[in-house]
């Protein structure tokens, strides 16, 4: 991000004169920094249903060592007037979003945003992380959870005392996540996999063949007992009727 | 005729061999199904509430089918060696009944595996995890099972921590989104069971939270169960089919 001290050295002495001559609102330095959601590192909780994560404005407000740097969160850009004072009911978080369309929070001094950012440190601001003071009117600058999915616009504002001295550009609109009901998950109709269909079909066919074989067996058996044909021969299976011609009266006994 | 005698002996030998294999497979099936029924599978509470009451039916049927196959294979061996028509007829009929039961078990196991989709577990988790007024004990067990699962496998949710963001849930009713974007169990915990870095976990910084979903950890054991019961049973049934056809052919050739 471009340093704010990119001003021409010649205009440095002109600036206080201009500030004295012009109304205070027009004297606020417009820094070219645009607040944005953190891109590095990749965060799973970058936006949740009620919070979002911004990069800290490092190396942006270096010229304003005496100022308090505030974060302004707004539902409409036009709703915020730079002359609004923090900690008043007009900018209190507790009134957001019904009575108050833009609130101010997360104030700090430049000490907490040292420049340059040390490598490997994660320097982020989590907007919406303070749940304890969300309902406390005595804490109008609470960093409370956001009440809806937005879209929200944010910017940073530097105040010296109660005089705004610098502001960043407004961010791109930030939209938070909306949760669906679990009833929308459809658990039916995944269908049957190919494996199950294959098992069912093949086993049914095999079972049908076996049943057919059993029926054929039983039919074969009942017809077999009448015709008496066979493929295999057991030993001693041929019976010969013996005729006793000498003792006629013994024939009934022989047959038995 | 020596040649047909040889054929008979070969067929007898094949049938005895087939029955020996069936007997051994029956024992293996019984052992495997006893293992599945009795193993301390920590996922049982999750599967129980999927309203699929035949959860273990396939495994229970498998135990009895395995024992029946073993007993019938012995009967078959005796019947083949003695070439007794009655014994073999009894054998074939009982085998067909066992075949039908095992067929039912395979199809149940295969279709059960199909019904356990990620969406099913997701919906159940969202509706029951950390439910504040548990309707019955099974909700408590679901919570405990999920906590164990997420702790042991270092995972979060079914598809990922964003499950808790995309859908409202029973958990979300009692835990605010700003404080608990996802349950504490999704954080990387230290030896005392507390999050290593709570802010890192809430932000979703890689390394301080579990970023992958638990579905793989759930579906692994379930798929093993299904493969073991369904496909092994299917293989046994195909072999049994061949042996039964051979037995029917042998039976029809026996002299009465």
Short mmCIF file of C-alpha atoms in Angstrom, two decimals:
data_model
loop_
_atom_site.label_atom_id
_atom_site.label_comp_id
_atom_site.label_asym_id
_atom_site.label_seq_id
_atom_site.Cartn_x
_atom_site.Cartn_y
_atom_site.Cartn_z
CA UNK A 1 0.00 0.00 0.00
CA UNK A 2 1.31 3.47 -0.83
CA UNK A 3 2.77 5.31 2.12
CA UNK A 4 0.80 8.26 3.31
CA UNK A 5 4.01 10.30 3.36
CA UNK A 6 4.06 10.52 -0.38
CA UNK A 7 3.33 14.20 -0.16
CA UNK A 8 5.59 16.61 -1.88
CA UNK A 9 7.97 18.20 0.68
CA UNK A 10 6.99 21.64 -0.58
CA UNK A 11 3.36 21.22 0.34
CA UNK A 12 4.24 20.18 3.87
CA UNK A 13 4.32 23.78 5.08
CA UNK A 14 1.32 24.71 3.00
CA UNK A 15 -0.89 22.11 4.59
CA UNK A 16 -1.31 23.71 8.05
CA UNK A 17 -2.18 27.03 6.37
CA UNK A 18 -4.77 25.31 4.24
CA UNK A 19 -6.18 23.60 7.30
CA UNK A 20 -6.58 26.94 9.06
CA UNK A 21 -8.23 28.55 6.11
CA UNK A 22 -10.65 25.80 5.11
CA UNK A 23 -13.47 24.36 7.24
CA UNK A 24 -12.24 21.38 9.22
CA UNK A 25 -14.28 18.79 7.26
CA UNK A 26 -12.57 19.58 4.02
CA UNK A 27 -9.15 19.36 5.69
CA UNK A 28 -9.22 15.65 6.40
CA UNK A 29 -6.43 13.87 4.60
CA UNK A 30 -7.80 11.29 2.18
CA UNK A 31 -5.45 8.36 2.45
CA UNK A 32 -5.39 6.05 -0.53
CA UNK A 33 -5.58 2.91 1.60
CA UNK A 34 -8.69 0.79 1.19
CA UNK A 35 -9.56 -1.59 4.06
CA UNK A 36 -9.94 -5.13 2.89
CA UNK A 37 -10.63 -8.62 4.16
CA UNK A 38 -7.46 -10.51 5.01
CA UNK A 39 -6.03 -12.42 2.09
CA UNK A 40 -2.90 -13.79 3.67
CA UNK A 41 -3.02 -16.20 5.47
CA UNK A 42 -6.12 -18.00 4.23
CA UNK A 43 -8.54 -17.98 7.13
CA UNK A 44 -11.43 -20.38 7.47
CA UNK A 45 -13.31 -17.84 9.56
CA UNK A 46 -12.72 -14.89 7.24
CA UNK A 47 -16.42 -14.20 7.23
CA UNK A 48 -18.86 -15.95 9.51
CA UNK A 49 -22.50 -15.18 10.15
CA UNK A 50 -21.68 -12.29 12.48
CA UNK A 51 -17.96 -11.49 12.18
CA UNK A 52 -15.39 -10.67 9.57
CA UNK A 53 -11.64 -10.20 9.56
CA UNK A 54 -9.80 -7.15 8.24
CA UNK A 55 -6.14 -6.46 7.72
CA UNK A 56 -4.70 -4.02 10.22
CA UNK A 57 -3.88 -0.60 8.69
CA UNK A 58 -0.12 -0.92 9.05
CA UNK A 59 2.09 1.79 7.62
CA UNK A 60 -0.97 3.86 6.72
CA UNK A 61 -1.33 6.37 9.54
CA UNK A 62 2.37 6.96 10.13
CA UNK A 63 1.99 10.72 9.99
CA UNK A 64 -0.60 10.76 12.73
CA UNK A 65 1.21 9.52 15.77
CA UNK A 66 -1.02 11.49 18.11
CA UNK A 67 -4.31 10.38 16.70
CA UNK A 68 -6.76 7.72 17.77
CA UNK A 69 -7.55 5.44 14.88
CA UNK A 70 -11.14 4.29 14.78
CA UNK A 71 -12.91 1.75 12.63
CA UNK A 72 -16.22 2.89 11.17
CA UNK A 73 -18.70 0.18 10.19
CA UNK A 74 -21.66 1.40 8.16
CA UNK A 75 -24.68 0.03 6.39
CA UNK A 76 -24.71 3.02 4.06
CA UNK A 77 -21.70 5.14 3.19
CA UNK A 78 -23.71 8.32 3.25
CA UNK A 79 -24.98 7.64 6.75
CA UNK A 80 -21.68 8.54 8.36
CA UNK A 81 -20.55 12.09 8.92
CA UNK A 82 -16.89 12.53 9.76
CA UNK A 83 -17.78 15.00 12.48
CA UNK A 84 -19.63 12.35 14.43
CA UNK A 85 -18.05 11.70 17.79
CA UNK A 86 -17.35 8.21 19.04
CA UNK A 87 -18.95 7.03 22.25
CA UNK A 88 -22.12 8.98 21.68
CA UNK A 89 -25.56 7.46 21.11
CA UNK A 90 -25.37 8.47 17.46
CA UNK A 91 -22.45 6.14 16.88
CA UNK A 92 -23.09 3.55 19.59
CA UNK A 93 -22.95 -0.12 18.60
CA UNK A 94 -26.00 -0.91 20.70
CA UNK A 95 -28.17 1.25 18.45
CA UNK A 96 -27.00 -0.54 15.33
CA UNK A 97 -28.72 -1.16 12.91
CA UNK A 98 -32.11 0.29 13.80
CA UNK A 99 -31.35 3.76 15.14
CA UNK A 100 -27.74 4.01 14.15
CA UNK A 101 -26.66 3.28 10.58
CA UNK A 102 -22.93 3.54 11.21
CA UNK A 103 -20.98 2.90 14.41
CA UNK A 104 -17.41 3.43 15.52
CA UNK A 105 -15.33 0.85 17.32
CA UNK A 106 -11.89 -0.74 17.74
CA UNK A 107 -10.07 2.46 18.63
CA UNK A 108 -6.34 2.35 19.17
CA UNK A 109 -3.25 4.47 18.68
CA UNK A 110 -0.46 4.07 16.19
CA UNK A 111 1.56 2.24 18.83
CA UNK A 112 -0.49 -0.87 18.11
CA UNK A 113 0.08 -0.69 14.40
CA UNK A 114 3.88 -0.59 14.18
CA UNK A 115 5.35 -0.22 10.77
CA UNK A 116 6.69 -2.28 9.04
CA UNK A 117 4.74 -5.41 9.86
CA UNK A 118 7.07 -8.16 11.18
CA UNK A 119 7.23 -11.17 8.90
CA UNK A 120 5.30 -14.16 10.08
CA UNK A 121 2.99 -12.22 12.38
CA UNK A 122 -0.70 -12.42 11.70
CA UNK A 123 -1.97 -8.87 11.95
CA UNK A 124 -5.71 -8.83 11.69
CA UNK A 125 -8.72 -7.20 13.20
CA UNK A 126 -11.69 -9.40 13.95
CA UNK A 127 -14.79 -7.27 13.74
CA UNK A 128 -17.61 -8.66 15.88
CA UNK A 129 -15.62 -10.64 18.41
CA UNK A 130 -16.79 -8.99 21.65
CA UNK A 131 -19.98 -10.66 22.74
CA UNK A 132 -19.92 -9.58 26.39
CA UNK A 133 -20.67 -5.92 25.80
CA UNK A 134 -23.10 -6.26 22.91
CA UNK A 135 -26.07 -5.32 25.08
CA UNK A 136 -24.30 -2.83 27.37
CA UNK A 137 -25.30 0.77 26.67
CA UNK A 138 -22.36 1.85 28.87
CA UNK A 139 -20.01 0.47 26.22
CA UNK A 140 -21.00 2.29 23.06
CA UNK A 141 -17.73 1.48 21.35
CA UNK A 142 -18.21 -2.24 21.77
CA UNK A 143 -16.90 -4.44 18.95
CA UNK A 144 -20.06 -6.50 19.03
CA UNK A 145 -21.24 -9.22 16.66
CA UNK A 146 -22.87 -7.92 13.51
CA UNK A 147 -26.61 -8.41 13.40
CA UNK A 148 -27.08 -9.43 9.80
CA UNK A 149 -25.39 -10.46 6.62
CA UNK A 150 -24.85 -6.87 5.43
CA UNK A 151 -23.48 -5.65 3.09
CA UNK A 152 -21.23 -3.49 5.25
CA UNK A 153 -18.73 -0.82 4.35
CA UNK A 154 -15.80 0.02 6.63
CA UNK A 155 -13.17 2.70 6.79
CA UNK A 156 -10.56 3.86 9.23
CA UNK A 157 -10.74 7.37 10.71
CA UNK A 158 -7.98 9.17 12.63
CA UNK A 159 -9.18 11.60 15.28
CA UNK A 160 -6.96 13.96 17.20
CA UNK A 161 -9.01 14.79 20.23
CA UNK A 162 -12.38 15.18 18.57
CA UNK A 163 -11.07 16.54 15.28
CA UNK A 164 -10.88 14.16 12.36
CA UNK A 165 -7.54 14.47 10.63
CA UNK A 166 -7.32 11.55 8.21
CA UNK A 167 -9.49 8.88 6.78
CA UNK A 168 -9.04 5.96 4.44
CA UNK A 169 -11.26 5.13 1.52
CA UNK A 170 -14.36 3.05 2.05
CA UNK A 171 -13.88 -0.67 1.58
CA UNK A 172 -15.61 -2.85 -0.97
CA UNK A 173 -18.99 -4.11 0.32
CA UNK A 174 -18.53 -6.94 2.80
CA UNK A 175 -21.22 -9.60 2.81
CA UNK A 176 -21.40 -12.14 5.62
CA UNK A 177 -22.53 -15.75 5.49
CA UNK A 178 -26.14 -16.80 5.85
CA UNK A 179 -26.89 -20.16 7.38
CA UNK A 180 -29.46 -22.48 5.85
CA UNK A 181 -31.73 -24.76 7.79
CA UNK A 182 -30.65 -28.41 8.03
CA UNK A 183 -34.06 -29.38 6.72
CA UNK A 184 -32.82 -28.32 3.33
CA UNK A 185 -30.39 -31.24 3.30
CA UNK A 186 -31.88 -34.04 1.29
CA UNK A 187 -30.96 -37.45 2.66
CA UNK A 188 -33.03 -39.52 0.28
CA UNK A 189 -32.58 -40.49 -3.28
CA UNK A 190 -28.92 -41.28 -3.40
CA UNK A 191 -30.04 -44.23 -5.42
CA UNK A 192 -28.60 -47.68 -5.39
CA UNK A 193 -25.02 -48.23 -6.30
CA UNK A 194 -24.00 -50.45 -9.15
CA UNK A 195 -22.60 -52.96 -6.69
CA UNK A 196 -25.87 -53.52 -4.94
CA UNK A 197 -27.79 -53.87 -8.18
CA UNK A 198 -25.21 -56.36 -9.46
CA UNK A 199 -25.39 -58.45 -6.29
CA UNK A 200 -29.18 -58.50 -6.33
CA UNK A 201 -29.48 -59.39 -10.00
CA UNK A 202 -26.83 -62.07 -10.07
CA UNK A 203 -27.94 -63.73 -6.87
CA UNK A 204 -31.57 -63.74 -7.99
CA UNK A 205 -30.63 -65.41 -11.25
CA UNK A 206 -28.50 -68.01 -9.49
CA UNK A 207 -31.26 -68.75 -7.01
CA UNK A 208 -33.79 -69.10 -9.79
CA UNK A 209 -31.54 -71.54 -11.65
CA UNK A 210 -31.12 -73.60 -8.51
CA UNK A 211 -34.86 -73.69 -7.88
CA UNK A 212 -35.43 -74.76 -11.47
CA UNK A 213 -32.82 -77.46 -11.00
CA UNK A 214 -34.55 -78.69 -7.85
CA UNK A 215 -37.90 -78.82 -9.61
CA UNK A 216 -36.34 -80.70 -12.51
CA UNK A 217 -34.78 -83.10 -10.04
CA UNK A 218 -38.07 -83.82 -8.35
CA UNK A 219 -39.86 -84.34 -11.67
CA UNK A 220 -37.01 -86.57 -12.81
CA UNK A 221 -37.26 -88.52 -9.58
CA UNK A 222 -40.97 -89.19 -9.80
CA UNK A 223 -40.69 -90.25 -13.45
CA UNK A 224 -37.53 -92.17 -12.68
CA UNK A 225 -39.20 -94.38 -10.11
CA UNK A 226 -41.62 -95.49 -12.82
CA UNK A 227 -39.18 -96.11 -15.68
CA UNK A 228 -36.25 -97.48 -13.72
CA UNK A 229 -33.40 -96.25 -16.00
CA UNK A 230 -30.10 -95.23 -14.47
CA UNK A 231 -26.61 -94.12 -15.44
CA UNK A 232 -24.55 -95.53 -12.63
CA UNK A 233 -24.73 -99.14 -11.58
CA UNK A 234 -24.41 -100.30 -8.07
CA UNK A 235 -22.89 -103.71 -7.47
CA UNK A 236 -25.33 -106.59 -6.91
CA UNK A 237 -28.17 -104.56 -8.27
CA UNK A 238 -29.45 -107.09 -10.82
CA UNK A 239 -32.15 -109.31 -9.39
CA UNK A 240 -33.04 -112.57 -11.00
CA UNK A 241 -36.25 -114.31 -10.27
CA UNK A 242 -35.54 -117.87 -9.35
CA UNK A 243 -37.92 -120.53 -10.65
CA UNK A 244 -38.25 -123.68 -8.67
CA UNK A 245 -39.85 -126.18 -11.04
CA UNK A 246 -39.69 -129.14 -8.66
CA UNK A 247 -41.77 -127.88 -5.79
CA UNK A 248 -44.82 -126.18 -7.34
CA UNK A 249 -46.47 -125.60 -3.96
CA UNK A 250 -43.30 -123.74 -2.83
CA UNK A 251 -43.62 -121.08 -5.54
CA UNK A 252 -45.55 -118.59 -3.47
CA UNK A 253 -42.92 -118.95 -0.77
CA UNK A 254 -40.09 -118.46 -3.30
CA UNK A 255 -41.61 -115.30 -4.64
CA UNK A 256 -41.96 -113.74 -1.28
CA UNK B 1 -17.50 -99.71 -17.29
CA UNK B 2 -14.25 -98.29 -16.00
CA UNK B 3 -14.56 -94.99 -17.78
CA UNK B 4 -17.89 -94.07 -16.23
CA UNK B 5 -16.59 -95.24 -12.89
CA UNK B 6 -13.70 -92.85 -13.27
CA UNK B 7 -16.12 -90.06 -14.12
CA UNK B 8 -18.14 -90.91 -11.06
CA UNK B 9 -15.06 -90.86 -8.85
CA UNK B 10 -13.92 -87.56 -10.32
CA UNK B 11 -17.34 -86.03 -9.75
CA UNK B 12 -17.43 -87.37 -6.22
CA UNK B 13 -13.98 -85.98 -5.57
CA UNK B 14 -14.94 -82.58 -6.92
CA UNK B 15 -18.11 -82.47 -4.85
CA UNK B 16 -16.26 -83.45 -1.69
CA UNK B 17 -13.67 -80.80 -2.37
CA UNK B 18 -16.42 -78.23 -3.04
CA UNK B 19 -18.11 -79.08 0.22
CA UNK B 20 -14.87 -78.83 2.16
CA UNK B 21 -14.38 -75.32 0.80
CA UNK B 22 -17.96 -74.42 1.67
CA UNK B 23 -17.44 -75.67 5.21
CA UNK B 24 -14.30 -73.62 5.67
CA UNK B 25 -15.92 -70.52 4.21
CA UNK B 26 -18.87 -71.01 6.52
CA UNK B 27 -16.56 -70.96 9.52
CA UNK B 28 -14.80 -67.88 8.17
CA UNK B 29 -18.11 -66.10 7.60
CA UNK B 30 -19.25 -66.89 11.13
CA UNK B 31 -16.00 -65.64 12.62
CA UNK B 32 -16.08 -62.45 10.57
CA UNK B 33 -19.69 -61.67 11.46
CA UNK B 34 -19.07 -62.32 15.16
CA UNK B 35 -16.20 -59.85 14.93
CA UNK B 36 -18.40 -57.21 13.34
CA UNK B 37 -21.19 -57.66 15.83
CA UNK B 38 -19.04 -57.61 18.91
CA UNK B 39 -16.20 -55.27 18.00
CA UNK B 40 -16.15 -52.08 20.07
CA UNK B 41 -17.08 -49.96 17.13
CA UNK B 42 -17.35 -46.50 18.57
CA UNK B 43 -19.56 -45.40 15.72
CA UNK B 44 -22.49 -47.53 16.80
CA UNK B 45 -24.48 -44.64 18.38
CA UNK B 46 -24.26 -42.68 15.15
CA UNK B 47 -25.46 -45.61 13.09
CA UNK B 48 -28.21 -46.44 15.54
CA UNK B 49 -29.95 -43.09 15.12
CA UNK B 50 -29.98 -43.27 11.35
CA UNK B 51 -33.32 -45.03 11.84
CA UNK B 52 -32.05 -48.05 10.03
CA UNK B 53 -33.04 -50.66 12.56
CA UNK B 54 -31.53 -53.54 10.62
CA UNK B 55 -28.10 -52.21 11.32
CA UNK B 56 -26.63 -55.48 12.43
CA UNK B 57 -29.20 -57.79 10.86
CA UNK B 58 -26.93 -58.69 7.99
CA UNK B 59 -24.13 -59.63 10.38
CA UNK B 60 -26.42 -61.69 12.63
CA UNK B 61 -27.82 -63.60 9.68
CA UNK B 62 -24.25 -64.16 8.54
CA UNK B 63 -23.33 -65.87 11.81
CA UNK B 64 -26.12 -68.44 11.52
CA UNK B 65 -25.66 -68.94 7.82
CA UNK B 66 -21.99 -69.65 8.37
CA UNK B 67 -22.73 -72.34 10.93
CA UNK B 68 -25.42 -73.82 8.71
CA UNK B 69 -23.03 -73.95 5.77
CA UNK B 70 -20.49 -75.80 7.86
CA UNK B 71 -23.01 -78.37 9.08
CA UNK B 72 -24.52 -78.84 5.65
CA UNK B 73 -21.14 -79.29 4.03
CA UNK B 74 -20.47 -82.24 6.34
CA UNK B 75 -23.88 -83.67 5.43
CA UNK B 76 -23.04 -83.17 1.78
CA UNK B 77 -19.72 -84.98 2.03
CA UNK B 78 -21.39 -87.95 3.72
CA UNK B 79 -24.18 -87.97 1.14
CA UNK B 80 -21.79 -87.88 -1.81
CA UNK B 81 -19.57 -90.64 -0.49
CA UNK B 82 -22.52 -92.89 0.38
CA UNK B 83 -24.30 -91.95 -2.86
CA UNK B 84 -27.54 -91.74 -0.92
CA UNK B 85 -30.41 -90.07 -2.71
CA UNK B 86 -32.34 -89.10 0.41
CA UNK B 87 -29.36 -87.56 2.14
CA UNK B 88 -28.47 -85.55 -0.93
CA UNK B 89 -32.06 -84.40 -1.44
CA UNK B 90 -32.20 -83.16 2.14
CA UNK B 91 -28.83 -81.52 1.61
CA UNK B 92 -29.95 -79.72 -1.53
CA UNK B 93 -33.18 -78.42 -0.01
CA UNK B 94 -31.50 -77.18 3.16
CA UNK B 95 -28.74 -75.58 1.13
CA UNK B 96 -31.30 -73.70 -0.93
CA UNK B 97 -32.87 -72.32 2.22
CA UNK B 98 -29.45 -71.22 3.49
CA UNK B 99 -28.72 -69.71 0.09
CA UNK B 100 -31.88 -67.61 0.34
CA UNK B 101 -30.95 -66.31 3.80
CA UNK B 102 -27.42 -65.46 2.80
CA UNK B 103 -28.77 -63.71 -0.28
CA UNK B 104 -30.92 -61.55 1.97
CA UNK B 105 -27.94 -60.76 4.17
CA UNK B 106 -25.75 -59.71 1.25
CA UNK B 107 -28.39 -57.46 -0.26
CA UNK B 108 -29.12 -55.87 3.13
CA UNK B 109 -25.45 -55.15 3.74
CA UNK B 110 -24.94 -53.70 0.27
CA UNK B 111 -27.99 -51.43 0.36
CA UNK B 112 -27.20 -50.35 3.90
CA UNK B 113 -23.81 -49.17 2.78
CA UNK B 114 -25.49 -47.11 0.07
CA UNK B 115 -27.76 -45.34 2.50
CA UNK B 116 -24.97 -43.97 4.68
CA UNK B 117 -24.26 -40.82 2.71
CA UNK B 118 -22.47 -37.74 4.07
CA UNK B 119 -25.77 -35.87 3.95
CA UNK B 120 -27.33 -38.34 6.36
CA UNK B 121 -24.61 -37.87 8.95
CA UNK B 122 -24.54 -34.11 8.39
CA UNK B 123 -28.22 -33.73 9.08
CA UNK B 124 -28.04 -35.94 12.13
CA UNK B 125 -25.02 -34.06 13.50
CA UNK B 126 -26.62 -30.65 12.98
CA UNK B 127 -29.84 -31.72 14.64
CA UNK B 128 -28.41 -33.59 17.60
CA UNK B 129 -24.92 -32.45 18.48
CA UNK B 130 -24.96 -30.59 21.78
CA UNK B 131 -28.72 -30.41 21.76
CA UNK B 132 -29.62 -28.41 24.84
CA UNK B 133 -32.70 -30.40 25.79
CA UNK B 134 -31.83 -33.90 24.71
CA UNK B 135 -35.01 -35.78 23.91
CA UNK B 136 -33.51 -39.06 24.99
CA UNK B 137 -30.21 -40.60 25.81
CA UNK B 138 -29.31 -41.19 22.21
CA UNK B 139 -28.72 -37.45 21.70
CA UNK B 140 -26.18 -37.44 24.52
CA UNK B 141 -24.51 -40.42 22.95
CA UNK B 142 -24.40 -38.72 19.59
CA UNK B 143 -22.66 -35.73 21.20
CA UNK B 144 -20.18 -37.94 23.00
CA UNK B 145 -19.48 -39.98 19.89
CA UNK B 146 -18.85 -36.87 17.81
CA UNK B 147 -16.56 -35.38 20.45
CA UNK B 148 -14.55 -38.60 20.54
CA UNK B 149 -14.48 -38.77 16.77
CA UNK B 150 -13.28 -35.20 16.33
CA UNK B 151 -10.68 -35.59 19.05
CA UNK B 152 -9.24 -38.90 17.86
CA UNK B 153 -9.22 -38.20 14.15
CA UNK B 154 -8.37 -34.49 14.25
CA UNK B 155 -11.33 -33.62 12.12
CA UNK B 156 -14.29 -31.27 12.32
CA UNK B 157 -17.85 -31.73 11.15
CA UNK B 158 -18.78 -34.10 8.37
CA UNK B 159 -17.37 -32.23 5.38
CA UNK B 160 -15.40 -29.55 7.28
CA UNK B 161 -15.77 -26.75 9.84
CA UNK B 162 -17.84 -24.80 7.33
CA UNK B 163 -20.70 -27.23 8.03
CA UNK B 164 -21.29 -25.21 11.18
CA UNK B 165 -21.34 -21.98 9.19
CA UNK B 166 -23.44 -23.09 6.26
CA UNK B 167 -26.28 -24.51 8.33
CA UNK B 168 -28.05 -23.58 11.51
CA UNK B 169 -27.92 -26.28 14.13
CA UNK B 170 -28.87 -27.25 17.65
CA UNK B 171 -25.33 -26.26 18.59
CA UNK B 172 -25.81 -22.77 17.14
CA UNK B 173 -28.90 -22.21 19.29
CA UNK B 174 -26.84 -22.30 22.48
CA UNK B 175 -23.48 -21.09 21.24
CA UNK B 176 -23.14 -17.71 19.54
CA UNK B 177 -21.51 -17.54 16.18
CA UNK B 178 -18.96 -14.94 17.25
CA UNK B 179 -17.68 -17.00 20.21
CA UNK B 180 -18.07 -20.42 18.62
CA UNK B 181 -17.82 -20.38 14.83
CA UNK B 182 -17.37 -24.14 15.28
CA UNK B 183 -17.23 -26.35 18.38
CA UNK B 184 -14.19 -26.22 20.62
CA UNK B 185 -13.47 -29.83 19.73
CA UNK B 186 -12.51 -28.63 16.27
CA UNK B 187 -9.59 -26.70 17.76
CA UNK B 188 -6.16 -28.19 18.19
CA UNK B 189 -6.13 -29.05 21.88
CA UNK B 190 -3.22 -29.25 24.28
CA UNK B 191 -2.62 -31.90 26.92
CA UNK B 192 -5.14 -30.35 29.30
CA UNK B 193 -7.90 -30.47 26.72
CA UNK B 194 -7.94 -26.73 26.15
CA UNK B 195 -7.44 -25.05 22.79
CA UNK B 196 -3.81 -24.29 22.02
CA UNK B 197 -4.69 -20.87 20.70
CA UNK B 198 -8.33 -19.94 21.03
CA UNK B 199 -8.13 -16.85 18.85
CA UNK B 200 -6.28 -18.78 16.18
CA UNK B 201 -8.96 -21.43 16.29
CA UNK B 202 -11.81 -18.93 16.06
CA UNK B 203 -10.15 -17.16 13.17
CA UNK B 204 -9.46 -20.40 11.40
CA UNK B 205 -5.70 -20.03 11.15
CA UNK B 206 -4.19 -23.16 9.60
CA UNK B 207 -2.53 -25.18 12.31
CA UNK B 208 -4.81 -24.17 15.16
CA UNK B 209 -7.96 -25.94 14.05
CA UNK B 210 -8.95 -29.17 12.31
CA UNK B 211 -9.74 -28.32 8.75
CA UNK B 212 -10.86 -31.63 7.29
CA UNK B 213 -14.17 -33.37 7.73
CA UNK B 214 -14.81 -36.59 9.62
CA UNK B 215 -16.69 -38.40 6.88
CA UNK B 216 -13.66 -40.42 5.84
CA UNK B 217 -13.18 -41.59 9.40
CA UNK B 218 -16.82 -42.70 9.54
CA UNK B 219 -17.15 -44.27 6.16
CA UNK B 220 -13.97 -46.35 6.52
CA UNK B 221 -15.26 -48.81 9.13
CA UNK B 222 -18.73 -48.85 7.59
CA UNK B 223 -17.35 -49.75 4.17
CA UNK B 224 -15.19 -52.50 5.63
CA UNK B 225 -18.27 -53.95 7.29
CA UNK B 226 -20.22 -53.85 4.06
CA UNK B 227 -17.43 -55.32 1.96
CA UNK B 228 -16.83 -58.07 4.49
CA UNK B 229 -20.42 -59.18 4.76
CA UNK B 230 -21.83 -58.41 1.33
CA UNK B 231 -19.06 -59.30 -1.06
CA UNK B 232 -17.59 -62.20 0.84
CA UNK B 233 -21.10 -63.64 1.16
CA UNK B 234 -21.57 -63.13 -2.55
CA UNK B 235 -18.39 -65.04 -3.32
CA UNK B 236 -19.45 -67.90 -1.09
CA UNK B 237 -22.83 -68.03 -2.78
CA UNK B 238 -21.32 -68.22 -6.24
CA UNK B 239 -19.15 -71.16 -5.18
CA UNK B 240 -22.14 -72.79 -3.46
CA UNK B 241 -24.13 -72.43 -6.68
CA UNK B 242 -21.55 -74.43 -8.59
CA UNK B 243 -21.37 -77.13 -5.95
CA UNK B 244 -25.15 -77.41 -5.80
CA UNK B 245 -25.44 -77.76 -9.56
CA UNK B 246 -22.85 -80.49 -9.47
CA UNK B 247 -24.68 -82.20 -6.64
CA UNK B 248 -27.96 -82.07 -8.53
CA UNK B 249 -26.32 -83.63 -11.54
CA UNK B 250 -24.71 -86.31 -9.38
CA UNK B 251 -28.00 -86.96 -7.63
CA UNK B 252 -29.86 -87.49 -10.85
CA UNK B 253 -27.33 -90.08 -11.84
CA UNK B 254 -27.51 -92.19 -8.73
CA UNK B 255 -29.28 -95.55 -9.11
CA UNK B 256 -32.26 -95.68 -6.77
#
